[in-house]
Amino acid sequence: MSYKEFLKRVDENKVVIPKGSFEGMRVDCEIFLNREIEKYLEEDSVKQLVNVSKLPGIVKKSLAMPDIHSGYGFPIGGVAAFDLKNGIISPGGVGYDINCGVRCIVTDLKRNDLKKCIKELLTKIFLEVPSGIGSEGSLRLKKNDLKRIVLKGAFWAVENGFGDDRDLESIESNGCLKGGDFECISEEAIERGISQQGTLGSGNHFLEIDYVSEIFDADIAKKFELFENQIVIMLHTGSRGFGHQICSDYVSLFQKDLRKKGIPLPDKQLVYSYFNSDLGRRYYKAMAGAANYAFCNREIIGYMIKKTILKFFKVSQNDLKIELLYDIAHNIAKIEEYEIDGKKGKLIVHRKGATRSFPKGHPELKGIFKETGQPVLIPGDMLSGGYILVGGERSVEETFSSTCHGAGRTLSRKEAVRFSKRVNVFDKIKESGVFVLSQSNRTIVEEIPQAYKNVDDVVKTVRDAKLSFPVAKLLPIGVIKG
Amino acid sequence: MEYRLLDDTGDLGIEVKGEDFSKLFENLGNSIYDIMLKREDVFISKIERDTLKEDSLEDLLIKFSNMIIYKLECKRFVGKIVKADFKKSKKFFVVDYKIFGERFVPSRHFIKNVFKAATYHNFEMVEDEKYKKVKIYFDL
């Protein structure tokens, strides 16, 4: 019998596999999914979600967002919270690209301002922000700089003149996860990380110039200073080779540890250690260091983009607004406080391809976001654009304050390449009017729109489930693929 | 070369075989380079060699694959031919390898696929009288 056969629809936006359906399940599994996108649900990703429900110390439920698809250990789109005293931490619940995330920069440029110069401007940015395989940044970091980045995150960029201190309160966790520790990070990771600060990377990472095509919530849009036809920039990248190496190192260490203890695993990638164990703590500190590396990376790239645009238009920052709206992580494990059975307690919340979605009034939010809720940034495929949403109150009790992170793949990279042989992708891009640049045509082919779910359907599910609410829709005019 | 590509929604897997473990490691290394770039563009002007050891064969195969990724990202080295010699001691599984290649030159070496990490996802190792076979999935 398949895993999917155990799914029960409980409402228009949610399906459940009750605890007890499979041996070893400690909690229910819940997937936020409307009927339109249910057809994309893969057997393997449901199996992965059930495997997560069996992990020690899991609290309330094993969750997945509507952009769920098969990952390593956890499904992508997976959310799970574990008790700090008796629960585990798992690199499979964070992912290889630790703190892969999205940054949204708003400007006071209008769509028409770029009509004639988008190609020229995007090419300038393409030349300034290194992308592609093992791309190296222009920053020449010393080991001590990296040590400080691991500790301080985006603050390092600000104190070294690569960012603005006003940005910090517009970054999740103010751009720094406490506990980053250089001593818990291998020499290989340090070597991979030292040359890659301020680089976009490859694969599904991108930099997009969009315009606001539709406003859904005029009040919040006004508070975010968003207006129709406004130019905004979306950036998607993470901790580069640094995070990958840290994940690889700890997956291997956890494997050895579990083997030594004779603990069997349903999936070799679903390794874990108790959060309170020495190995669990060491992973957390290394993971926090990689998360800080990623916050710093996006702050530096944001600074490069701003500098390039100002230079391109030959204006100063007093003449042209280019400001950070928000910066969020979608591959991370964080200590957060929740009320469970009437008692407040700290949990380690894993979000693997899921975005934090704090509602208005949340004590961790600052400034305007305390009134509006935290911005949630959801990119779609390279031609369909994405959304700016805000966190909804229901997410706190339903999903440990989490929502979706993107559209979610439906085709493998190999299938996408096969599909593009039937349809001329480059003609389609030309017809769309979106100017696309990449170090490799292969990346463009692998990232075709048909390889992803419709982001509108994904956002509709989280809106109807009241996990987060759309504020504005963005459409691309220029895209740099990594 | 004896490998085939495996489908995965997010990333890419390969199935490699060899008549013994030394050949399996050689074929694994050569197939990673084959999928990663056009090997015909790589000249031989440098040899990278080392010994890797692990307490399980599975860990050693993953470590060996990750070593190739590390060499490209950190040492800016690309390989054309991989040679390997596998041994099993009482405690460890050991591989001595030599990679014949050169410094990575982005303008000359066309990268087809960017590997970021070898994973344990759906890892499979099969041995019969004729072949040793392994399936490894890579994060791209």
Coordinates of C-alpha atoms in Angstrom, one line a residue:
Chain A
M1 CA 0.0 0.0 0.0
S2 CA 1.3 3.4 -0.9
Y3 CA 1.9 6.3 1.6
K4 CA -0.4 8.5 -0.3
E5 CA -3.3 6.2 0.2
F6 CA -3.2 7.0 3.9
L7 CA -3.9 10.7 3.2
K8 CA -7.2 12.1 4.5
R9 CA -8.5 15.5 3.4
V10 CA -9.6 17.4 6.4
D11 CA -10.4 20.7 4.7
E12 CA -9.9 22.5 1.4
N13 CA -6.3 23.3 2.2
K14 CA -5.0 20.4 4.3
V15 CA -4.5 16.7 4.1
V16 CA -3.4 14.5 7.1
I17 CA -1.9 11.1 7.8
P18 CA -3.0 10.3 11.3
K19 CA -0.5 9.0 13.9
G20 CA -0.7 5.2 14.0
S21 CA -1.0 4.8 10.2
F22 CA 2.6 3.6 10.1
E23 CA 4.6 1.9 12.8
G24 CA 6.8 4.3 14.8
M25 CA 4.9 7.5 14.0
R26 CA 5.0 9.7 17.1
V27 CA 2.7 12.5 15.7
D28 CA 0.3 13.2 12.8
C29 CA 1.6 14.3 9.4
E30 CA -0.1 17.4 7.9
I31 CA 0.4 18.8 4.4
F32 CA -1.1 22.1 3.4
L33 CA -2.3 21.4 -0.1
N34 CA -5.4 22.4 -2.0
R35 CA -7.0 20.2 -4.6
E36 CA -5.4 21.9 -7.6
I37 CA -1.9 21.1 -6.6
E38 CA -2.6 17.7 -4.9
K39 CA -1.8 16.0 -8.2
Y40 CA 1.8 17.0 -8.0
L41 CA 2.3 15.3 -4.6
E42 CA 5.0 12.6 -4.9
E43 CA 5.0 9.3 -3.0
D44 CA 8.6 9.8 -2.0
S45 CA 8.0 13.2 -0.3
V46 CA 5.0 11.8 1.7
K47 CA 7.2 8.9 2.8
Q48 CA 9.9 11.4 3.9
L49 CA 7.3 13.3 5.9
V50 CA 6.2 10.1 7.6
N51 CA 9.8 9.3 8.4
V52 CA 10.2 12.7 10.1
S53 CA 7.1 12.0 12.3
K54 CA 9.1 9.1 13.8
L55 CA 12.0 11.2 15.0
P56 CA 12.6 11.4 18.8
G57 CA 11.2 14.5 20.6
I58 CA 9.1 15.7 17.7
V59 CA 6.3 18.0 18.9
K60 CA 2.7 18.1 17.8
K61 CA 3.1 17.2 14.1
S62 CA 5.3 16.6 11.0
L63 CA 4.4 19.4 8.6
A64 CA 4.7 20.2 4.9
M65 CA 3.9 23.3 3.0
P66 CA 2.2 23.3 -0.4
D67 CA 5.5 23.5 -2.3
I68 CA 6.5 20.1 -0.9
H69 CA 8.7 17.9 -3.0
S70 CA 11.3 15.2 -2.4
G71 CA 14.4 16.3 -0.6
Y72 CA 17.2 14.6 1.4
G73 CA 15.9 13.2 4.6
F74 CA 13.2 15.8 5.2
P75 CA 11.0 16.7 2.2
I76 CA 11.5 20.2 0.8
G77 CA 8.7 22.3 2.3
G78 CA 9.1 20.3 5.5
V79 CA 8.7 21.9 9.0
A80 CA 9.2 20.0 12.3
A81 CA 9.8 21.3 15.9
F82 CA 11.7 19.2 18.5
D83 CA 11.8 19.5 22.3
L84 CA 15.1 21.1 23.4
K85 CA 15.6 18.6 26.3
N86 CA 14.6 15.3 24.7
G87 CA 14.5 16.1 21.0
I88 CA 16.9 15.9 18.2
I89 CA 18.5 18.2 15.6
S90 CA 19.0 17.0 12.0
P91 CA 21.0 18.4 9.1
G92 CA 18.4 16.7 6.9
G93 CA 15.9 19.2 8.3
V94 CA 18.0 22.2 7.3
G95 CA 19.5 21.2 4.0
Y96 CA 22.9 21.5 2.3
D97 CA 22.5 25.1 1.5
I98 CA 22.2 26.3 5.1
N99 CA 20.2 29.6 5.3
C100 CA 19.4 29.6 1.6
G101 CA 17.1 32.6 1.6
V102 CA 15.5 35.5 -0.2
R103 CA 16.2 39.2 0.0
C104 CA 13.9 41.9 -1.4
I105 CA 15.2 45.4 -2.2
V106 CA 12.8 48.2 -3.1
T107 CA 13.5 51.2 -5.2
D108 CA 11.6 54.3 -6.3
L109 CA 12.3 53.5 -9.9
K110 CA 9.3 52.7 -12.1
R111 CA 8.9 50.1 -14.7
N112 CA 9.2 52.7 -17.5
D113 CA 12.5 53.9 -16.1
L114 CA 14.1 50.6 -17.1
K115 CA 12.2 50.1 -20.4
K116 CA 15.1 51.1 -22.6
C117 CA 18.0 50.1 -20.3
I118 CA 17.1 46.8 -18.6
K119 CA 19.6 44.8 -20.7
E120 CA 22.4 47.3 -20.0
L121 CA 21.7 47.5 -16.3
L122 CA 21.3 43.8 -15.8
T123 CA 24.6 43.2 -17.7
K124 CA 26.3 45.6 -15.3
I125 CA 24.9 43.8 -12.3
F126 CA 25.9 40.4 -13.9
L127 CA 29.5 41.6 -14.2
E128 CA 29.6 43.0 -10.6
V129 CA 28.0 40.0 -8.8
P130 CA 29.9 36.8 -9.4
S131 CA 27.8 33.8 -10.3
G132 CA 28.2 30.3 -11.6
I133 CA 30.4 27.3 -10.6
G134 CA 32.7 27.9 -7.7
S135 CA 32.5 31.6 -8.3
E136 CA 34.9 33.7 -6.3
G137 CA 34.1 37.1 -5.0
S138 CA 36.2 40.2 -5.2
L139 CA 36.5 40.3 -1.4
R140 CA 39.8 38.9 -0.2
L141 CA 38.9 37.6 3.3
K142 CA 41.4 36.4 5.9
K143 CA 40.6 33.5 8.2
N144 CA 40.0 36.0 11.0
D145 CA 37.4 37.8 8.9
L146 CA 35.6 34.5 8.3
K147 CA 35.7 33.8 12.0
R148 CA 34.0 37.1 12.7
I149 CA 31.4 36.5 9.9
V150 CA 30.5 33.2 11.6
L151 CA 30.0 35.0 14.9
K152 CA 28.4 38.3 13.6
G153 CA 26.6 37.5 10.3
A154 CA 25.3 40.6 8.4
F155 CA 26.7 42.9 11.1
W156 CA 30.2 42.1 9.8
A157 CA 29.2 43.4 6.4
V158 CA 27.8 46.6 8.0
E159 CA 30.9 47.2 10.2
N160 CA 33.2 46.7 7.2
G161 CA 31.3 49.2 4.9
F162 CA 29.4 46.6 2.8
G163 CA 26.0 47.4 4.1
D164 CA 23.8 49.8 6.1
D165 CA 23.1 49.4 9.8
R166 CA 19.4 50.3 9.1
D167 CA 19.3 47.0 7.2
L168 CA 19.8 44.8 10.3
E169 CA 16.3 45.1 11.7
S170 CA 14.9 44.2 8.3
I171 CA 16.8 40.8 8.3
E172 CA 15.4 37.7 10.0
S173 CA 17.0 37.4 13.4
N174 CA 18.7 40.8 12.7
G175 CA 21.1 39.0 10.4
C176 CA 22.8 37.0 13.1
L177 CA 22.0 33.6 14.7
K178 CA 23.5 33.4 18.2
G179 CA 25.9 30.6 18.8
G180 CA 27.9 30.5 15.6
D181 CA 31.3 28.9 16.5
F182 CA 34.3 28.7 14.3
E183 CA 35.8 25.9 16.4
C184 CA 33.0 23.6 15.2
I185 CA 33.8 24.1 11.5
S186 CA 36.2 22.0 9.4
E187 CA 39.3 23.3 7.5
E188 CA 37.6 22.2 4.2
A189 CA 34.6 24.3 4.9
I190 CA 36.8 27.3 5.8
E191 CA 38.7 26.8 2.5
R192 CA 35.4 26.6 0.5
G193 CA 34.0 29.6 2.3
I194 CA 36.9 32.0 2.3
S195 CA 36.6 33.0 -1.3
Q196 CA 32.9 32.8 -1.9
Q197 CA 31.5 35.8 0.2
G198 CA 29.6 38.2 -2.1
T199 CA 28.8 35.5 -4.7
L200 CA 25.5 34.3 -6.1
G201 CA 26.4 30.7 -6.9
S202 CA 24.7 28.4 -9.3
G203 CA 21.7 26.2 -9.8
N204 CA 18.4 27.7 -8.7
H205 CA 20.0 30.8 -7.2
F206 CA 19.1 34.0 -9.0
L207 CA 18.9 37.8 -9.0
E208 CA 15.7 39.2 -10.4
I209 CA 14.6 42.7 -11.4
D210 CA 10.8 42.7 -11.0
Y211 CA 8.0 45.3 -11.0
V212 CA 5.0 45.3 -8.7
S213 CA 2.2 44.1 -11.0
E214 CA -0.6 44.0 -8.5
I215 CA -1.3 45.2 -4.9
F216 CA -3.6 43.0 -2.7
D217 CA -3.3 44.8 0.6
A218 CA -3.2 48.5 0.1
D219 CA -2.6 49.4 3.7
I220 CA 0.4 47.1 4.2
A221 CA 1.7 47.9 0.8
K222 CA 1.7 51.6 1.8
K223 CA 3.6 50.8 5.0
F224 CA 6.1 48.8 3.0
E225 CA 6.3 51.8 0.5
L226 CA 5.2 49.5 -2.4
F227 CA 3.3 50.8 -5.4
E228 CA 2.2 49.5 -8.7
N229 CA 4.9 49.4 -11.5
Q230 CA 7.6 50.0 -8.9
I231 CA 10.9 48.2 -9.5
V232 CA 12.0 45.7 -6.8
I233 CA 14.9 43.3 -6.8
M234 CA 14.7 39.8 -5.5
L235 CA 17.9 37.9 -4.6
H236 CA 18.0 34.1 -3.9
T237 CA 21.2 32.7 -2.5
G238 CA 22.7 31.1 0.6
S239 CA 25.9 30.0 2.4
R240 CA 27.5 28.6 -0.8
G241 CA 30.2 25.9 -0.5
F242 CA 30.7 26.8 3.2
G243 CA 27.2 25.6 4.1
H244 CA 27.4 22.6 1.8
Q245 CA 30.7 21.4 3.4
I246 CA 29.4 21.9 7.0
C247 CA 26.3 19.9 6.1
S248 CA 28.4 17.1 4.4
D249 CA 30.8 17.0 7.4
Y250 CA 28.0 16.6 10.0
V251 CA 25.9 14.2 8.0
S252 CA 29.0 11.9 7.9
L253 CA 29.7 12.4 11.6
F254 CA 26.1 11.7 12.5
Q255 CA 26.1 8.6 10.3
K256 CA 29.2 7.2 12.2
D257 CA 27.6 8.1 15.6
L258 CA 24.3 6.4 14.9
R259 CA 26.1 3.3 13.4
K260 CA 28.2 3.0 16.5
K261 CA 25.1 3.2 18.7
G262 CA 23.3 0.7 16.5
I263 CA 20.4 3.0 15.8
P264 CA 18.7 2.1 12.5
L265 CA 17.5 4.8 10.1
P266 CA 14.6 4.7 7.7
D267 CA 16.6 6.9 5.3
K268 CA 20.3 7.3 5.5
Q269 CA 20.1 11.1 4.9
L270 CA 17.7 11.5 7.9
V271 CA 20.6 11.4 10.4
Y272 CA 20.2 13.2 13.7
S273 CA 21.7 13.7 17.1
Y274 CA 20.0 14.7 20.3
F275 CA 20.1 18.5 20.6
N276 CA 21.6 18.2 24.1
S277 CA 24.4 15.9 23.0
D278 CA 27.9 17.1 22.3
L279 CA 27.5 16.3 18.6
G280 CA 24.1 17.9 18.4
R281 CA 25.4 21.1 20.0
R282 CA 28.4 21.2 17.7
Y283 CA 26.2 20.9 14.6
Y284 CA 23.9 23.7 15.9
K285 CA 26.9 26.0 16.4
A286 CA 28.4 25.2 12.9
M287 CA 24.9 25.5 11.3
A288 CA 24.4 28.9 13.0
G289 CA 27.9 29.9 11.7
A290 CA 26.8 29.0 8.1
A291 CA 23.5 30.8 8.6
N292 CA 25.5 33.9 9.5
Y293 CA 27.7 33.5 6.5
A294 CA 24.6 33.5 4.3
F295 CA 23.1 36.6 6.0
C296 CA 26.4 38.3 5.4
N297 CA 26.5 37.1 1.8
R298 CA 23.1 38.5 0.9
E299 CA 23.9 41.8 2.7
I300 CA 27.1 42.2 0.6
I301 CA 25.4 41.3 -2.6
G302 CA 22.6 43.8 -1.7
Y303 CA 25.3 46.5 -1.3
M304 CA 26.9 45.5 -4.7
I305 CA 23.5 45.8 -6.4
K306 CA 22.9 49.2 -4.8
K307 CA 26.3 50.5 -5.8
T308 CA 26.0 49.3 -9.4
I309 CA 22.5 50.9 -9.9
L310 CA 23.6 54.2 -8.4
K311 CA 26.7 54.2 -10.7
F312 CA 24.6 53.2 -13.7
F313 CA 22.2 56.1 -13.2
K314 CA 25.1 58.4 -12.1
V315 CA 23.2 59.5 -9.0
S316 CA 23.9 59.4 -5.2
Q317 CA 21.9 57.5 -2.6
N318 CA 20.1 60.7 -1.7
D319 CA 18.7 60.9 -5.2
L320 CA 17.5 57.4 -5.6
K321 CA 15.9 55.1 -3.0
I322 CA 17.4 51.6 -3.0
E323 CA 16.5 50.0 0.3
L324 CA 16.1 46.6 1.9
L325 CA 12.5 45.6 2.5
Y326 CA 13.3 42.2 4.1
D327 CA 15.7 39.3 4.1
I328 CA 14.5 35.8 5.1
A329 CA 15.9 32.3 5.5
H330 CA 14.2 29.2 4.2
N331 CA 16.7 26.4 5.1
I332 CA 17.4 26.7 8.8
A333 CA 16.9 25.4 12.4
K334 CA 16.1 27.9 15.1
I335 CA 15.3 28.0 18.7
E336 CA 11.9 29.6 19.1
E337 CA 9.3 29.8 21.9
Y338 CA 5.8 28.2 21.6
E339 CA 3.0 27.3 23.9
I340 CA 2.5 23.6 24.0
D341 CA -0.3 22.1 26.2
G342 CA -0.7 25.4 28.0
K343 CA 3.0 25.8 28.8
K344 CA 5.5 28.0 27.1
G345 CA 8.7 26.3 26.1
K346 CA 11.6 26.5 23.7
L347 CA 11.7 24.3 20.6
I348 CA 14.2 23.8 17.9
V349 CA 12.2 24.5 14.7
H350 CA 13.5 23.0 11.5
R351 CA 12.4 24.8 8.3
K352 CA 13.7 23.0 5.2
G353 CA 12.4 24.9 2.2
A354 CA 9.9 26.8 4.4
T355 CA 9.8 30.4 5.4
R356 CA 9.2 31.9 8.9
S357 CA 5.9 33.7 9.0
F358 CA 5.7 35.7 12.2
P359 CA 2.4 37.7 12.4
K360 CA 1.9 41.3 13.6
G361 CA 2.7 41.8 17.2
H362 CA 5.3 39.1 17.5
P363 CA 7.9 40.1 20.1
E364 CA 10.8 39.3 17.8
L365 CA 9.6 41.8 15.1
K366 CA 10.8 45.3 15.1
G367 CA 9.8 48.7 13.6
I368 CA 7.0 48.7 11.1
F369 CA 6.9 44.9 10.9
K370 CA 5.5 44.8 14.5
E371 CA 2.4 46.5 13.0
T372 CA 2.2 44.5 9.7
G373 CA 3.7 41.1 10.4
Q374 CA 6.9 39.9 8.9
P375 CA 7.3 40.1 5.1
V376 CA 7.4 36.7 3.5
L377 CA 9.2 36.6 0.1
I378 CA 8.1 33.9 -2.3
P379 CA 9.8 33.6 -5.7
G380 CA 8.2 31.6 -8.5
D381 CA 9.8 30.4 -11.7
M382 CA 11.9 32.8 -13.8
L383 CA 9.1 34.0 -16.0
S384 CA 6.1 34.0 -13.6
G385 CA 7.5 36.2 -10.9
G386 CA 6.7 35.9 -7.2
Y387 CA 4.9 37.4 -4.2
I388 CA 5.4 39.6 -1.1
L389 CA 3.2 38.3 1.7
V390 CA 3.0 38.9 5.4
G391 CA 2.9 36.4 8.3
G392 CA -0.6 35.3 9.5
E393 CA -1.6 34.7 13.1
R394 CA -2.8 31.2 12.3
S395 CA 0.7 30.1 11.4
V396 CA 1.8 30.3 15.0
E397 CA -0.6 27.5 16.2
E398 CA -0.8 25.6 12.9
T399 CA 2.8 25.5 11.5
F400 CA 5.2 26.8 14.2
S401 CA 5.0 30.2 12.3
S402 CA 5.9 28.8 8.9
T403 CA 4.7 29.1 5.4
C404 CA 5.8 28.1 1.9
H405 CA 9.1 29.1 0.3
G406 CA 8.5 29.0 -3.5
A407 CA 6.7 27.2 -6.2
G408 CA 8.3 23.8 -5.7
R409 CA 9.7 21.6 -8.5
T410 CA 7.6 19.2 -10.5
L411 CA 10.1 18.1 -13.1
S412 CA 13.6 16.7 -12.3
R413 CA 16.5 18.6 -13.9
K414 CA 16.9 15.7 -16.4
E415 CA 13.2 15.8 -17.3
A416 CA 13.4 19.6 -17.7
V417 CA 16.3 19.2 -20.1
R418 CA 14.3 16.6 -22.0
F419 CA 11.2 18.8 -22.0
S420 CA 13.1 21.8 -23.4
K421 CA 14.1 19.7 -26.4
R422 CA 10.4 19.7 -27.4
V423 CA 9.8 23.4 -26.7
N424 CA 12.4 26.0 -27.7
V425 CA 13.0 27.5 -24.3
F426 CA 15.0 30.4 -25.6
D427 CA 12.3 31.4 -28.0
K428 CA 9.7 31.3 -25.2
I429 CA 11.9 33.5 -23.0
K430 CA 12.3 35.9 -25.9
E431 CA 8.5 36.0 -26.4
S432 CA 8.0 36.7 -22.7
G433 CA 10.0 39.9 -22.9
V434 CA 12.0 38.9 -19.9
F435 CA 15.8 39.5 -20.3
V436 CA 17.7 36.4 -18.9
L437 CA 21.4 36.2 -18.3
S438 CA 23.3 33.1 -17.1
Q439 CA 26.8 31.8 -17.0
S440 CA 25.4 28.6 -18.4
N441 CA 22.5 27.9 -20.9
R442 CA 22.1 24.5 -19.1
T443 CA 21.0 26.3 -15.9
I444 CA 18.3 28.2 -17.9
V445 CA 17.1 24.9 -19.4
E446 CA 17.0 23.2 -16.0
E447 CA 15.1 26.1 -14.5
I448 CA 12.3 26.4 -17.2
P449 CA 8.9 27.5 -15.9
Q450 CA 7.4 24.0 -16.7
A451 CA 9.8 22.5 -14.1
Y452 CA 7.8 24.3 -11.3
K453 CA 4.3 24.3 -9.9
N454 CA 2.2 27.4 -10.5
V455 CA 3.3 29.8 -7.7
D456 CA -0.2 31.3 -7.7
D457 CA -1.7 28.0 -6.6
V458 CA 0.9 27.6 -3.8
V459 CA 0.2 31.1 -2.5
K460 CA -3.5 30.6 -2.8
T461 CA -3.2 27.6 -0.4
V462 CA -1.2 29.5 2.3
R463 CA -3.6 32.5 2.0
D464 CA -6.7 30.3 2.4
A465 CA -5.1 28.4 5.3
K466 CA -4.4 31.9 6.8
L467 CA -0.7 31.1 7.2
S468 CA 0.4 34.2 5.3
F469 CA -1.4 36.9 3.3
P470 CA -0.4 38.3 -0.1
V471 CA 0.5 42.0 -0.2
A472 CA 1.9 42.3 -3.8
K473 CA 2.5 40.3 -6.9
L474 CA 5.8 40.8 -8.7
L475 CA 6.6 40.1 -12.4
P476 CA 10.1 39.9 -13.7
I477 CA 11.7 42.0 -16.4
G478 CA 15.3 40.8 -16.0
V479 CA 16.8 37.7 -14.5
I480 CA 20.3 36.6 -13.7
K481 CA 20.4 32.8 -13.1
G482 CA 23.4 31.4 -11.2
Chain B
M1 CA 32.5 4.3 -19.4
E2 CA 30.2 2.3 -17.3
Y3 CA 27.7 4.7 -15.7
R4 CA 24.1 5.8 -16.1
L5 CA 22.2 8.9 -15.0
L6 CA 19.4 8.5 -12.5
D7 CA 16.4 10.8 -12.2
D8 CA 15.6 12.7 -9.1
T9 CA 13.1 15.7 -8.7
G10 CA 15.7 18.0 -7.2
D11 CA 19.0 16.7 -8.3
L12 CA 21.0 14.1 -10.1
G13 CA 22.1 10.5 -9.4
I14 CA 24.6 8.2 -11.0
E15 CA 24.9 4.5 -11.1
V16 CA 28.5 3.3 -11.6
K17 CA 30.0 -0.2 -11.9
G18 CA 33.4 -1.7 -11.9
E19 CA 34.8 -5.3 -11.9
D20 CA 36.5 -4.7 -8.6
F21 CA 36.5 -1.9 -6.0
S22 CA 39.6 -0.1 -7.4
K23 CA 37.9 0.0 -10.8
L24 CA 34.6 1.1 -9.1
F25 CA 36.4 4.1 -7.5
E26 CA 38.1 4.9 -10.9
N27 CA 34.9 4.8 -12.8
L28 CA 33.1 6.8 -10.1
G29 CA 35.8 9.6 -10.4
N30 CA 35.8 9.5 -14.2
S31 CA 32.0 9.6 -14.4
I32 CA 31.8 12.6 -12.1
Y33 CA 34.2 14.5 -14.3
D34 CA 32.4 13.2 -17.4
I35 CA 29.0 14.6 -16.1
M36 CA 30.6 17.7 -14.7
L37 CA 32.5 18.9 -17.8
K38 CA 33.8 18.1 -21.3
R39 CA 36.7 15.9 -20.4
E40 CA 38.2 16.3 -23.9
D41 CA 38.9 20.0 -23.0
V42 CA 41.0 19.0 -20.1
F43 CA 44.8 18.7 -20.6
I44 CA 47.2 16.9 -18.3
S45 CA 49.7 19.1 -16.6
K46 CA 49.3 18.3 -13.0
I47 CA 48.6 15.2 -10.8
E48 CA 46.6 15.4 -7.6
R49 CA 47.2 12.4 -5.3
D50 CA 46.2 11.4 -1.8
T51 CA 44.9 8.5 0.4
L52 CA 41.4 8.5 1.9
K53 CA 40.3 6.2 4.6
E54 CA 37.0 5.6 6.4
D55 CA 35.5 2.9 8.6
S56 CA 32.8 2.0 6.0
L57 CA 32.9 1.6 2.3
E58 CA 29.8 3.8 2.0
D59 CA 31.4 6.7 3.8
L60 CA 34.6 6.2 1.7
L61 CA 32.6 6.4 -1.6
I62 CA 30.8 9.6 -0.4
K63 CA 34.1 11.1 0.8
F64 CA 35.8 10.3 -2.5
S65 CA 33.0 12.0 -4.5
N66 CA 33.1 15.0 -2.2
M67 CA 36.9 15.2 -2.6
I68 CA 36.4 15.8 -6.4
I69 CA 33.9 18.7 -5.7
Y70 CA 36.3 20.2 -3.1
K71 CA 39.2 20.0 -5.6
L72 CA 37.3 22.0 -8.2
E73 CA 36.0 24.6 -5.7
C74 CA 39.1 25.2 -3.6
K75 CA 42.1 23.9 -5.6
R76 CA 40.6 25.0 -8.9
F77 CA 41.6 21.6 -10.3
V78 CA 39.8 19.6 -12.9
G79 CA 40.6 16.0 -13.8
K80 CA 40.7 14.1 -17.0
I81 CA 41.7 10.6 -15.8
V82 CA 41.3 9.1 -12.3
K83 CA 43.3 6.1 -11.1
A84 CA 42.5 4.4 -7.8
D85 CA 43.8 1.6 -5.7
F86 CA 41.5 0.2 -3.1
K87 CA 42.6 -1.7 0.0
K88 CA 40.8 -3.0 3.1
S89 CA 42.7 -3.2 6.3
K90 CA 41.4 -4.7 9.6
K91 CA 39.8 -1.4 10.6
F92 CA 39.5 0.8 7.6
F93 CA 38.5 0.9 3.9
V94 CA 41.3 2.8 2.1
V95 CA 41.7 4.3 -1.4
D96 CA 44.9 5.7 -2.9
Y97 CA 44.0 7.9 -5.8
K98 CA 45.8 9.9 -8.5
I99 CA 43.9 12.4 -10.7
F100 CA 45.6 13.6 -13.9
G101 CA 44.4 17.0 -15.0
E102 CA 45.1 20.7 -14.8
R103 CA 44.0 24.0 -13.3
F104 CA 40.4 25.0 -13.9
V105 CA 40.1 27.7 -16.5
P106 CA 36.5 29.0 -16.8
S107 CA 36.9 30.2 -20.3
R108 CA 38.2 26.9 -21.6
H109 CA 36.5 24.3 -19.4
F110 CA 32.8 24.1 -20.1
I111 CA 31.0 23.1 -17.0
K112 CA 27.9 21.1 -17.8
N113 CA 26.7 20.2 -14.3
V114 CA 27.6 21.8 -11.0
F115 CA 27.9 19.3 -8.2
K116 CA 27.7 20.7 -4.7
A117 CA 27.7 17.6 -2.5
A118 CA 27.5 13.8 -2.7
T119 CA 24.6 12.6 -0.5
Y120 CA 23.5 9.4 1.3
H121 CA 20.1 9.8 -0.3
N122 CA 18.9 6.4 -1.7
F123 CA 22.6 5.3 -1.6
E124 CA 22.9 1.7 -2.9
M125 CA 25.8 -0.7 -3.1
V126 CA 25.4 -4.0 -4.9
E127 CA 28.1 -6.7 -5.3
D128 CA 27.9 -9.8 -7.4
E129 CA 30.5 -12.1 -8.9
K130 CA 31.0 -9.9 -12.0
Y131 CA 30.5 -6.3 -10.8
K132 CA 30.5 -3.9 -7.8
K133 CA 27.8 -1.4 -8.4
V134 CA 27.0 1.9 -6.6
K135 CA 24.2 4.5 -6.8
I136 CA 25.0 8.0 -5.5
Y137 CA 22.8 11.1 -5.6
F138 CA 24.3 14.6 -5.8
D139 CA 23.0 17.9 -4.6
L140 CA 23.3 20.3 -7.5

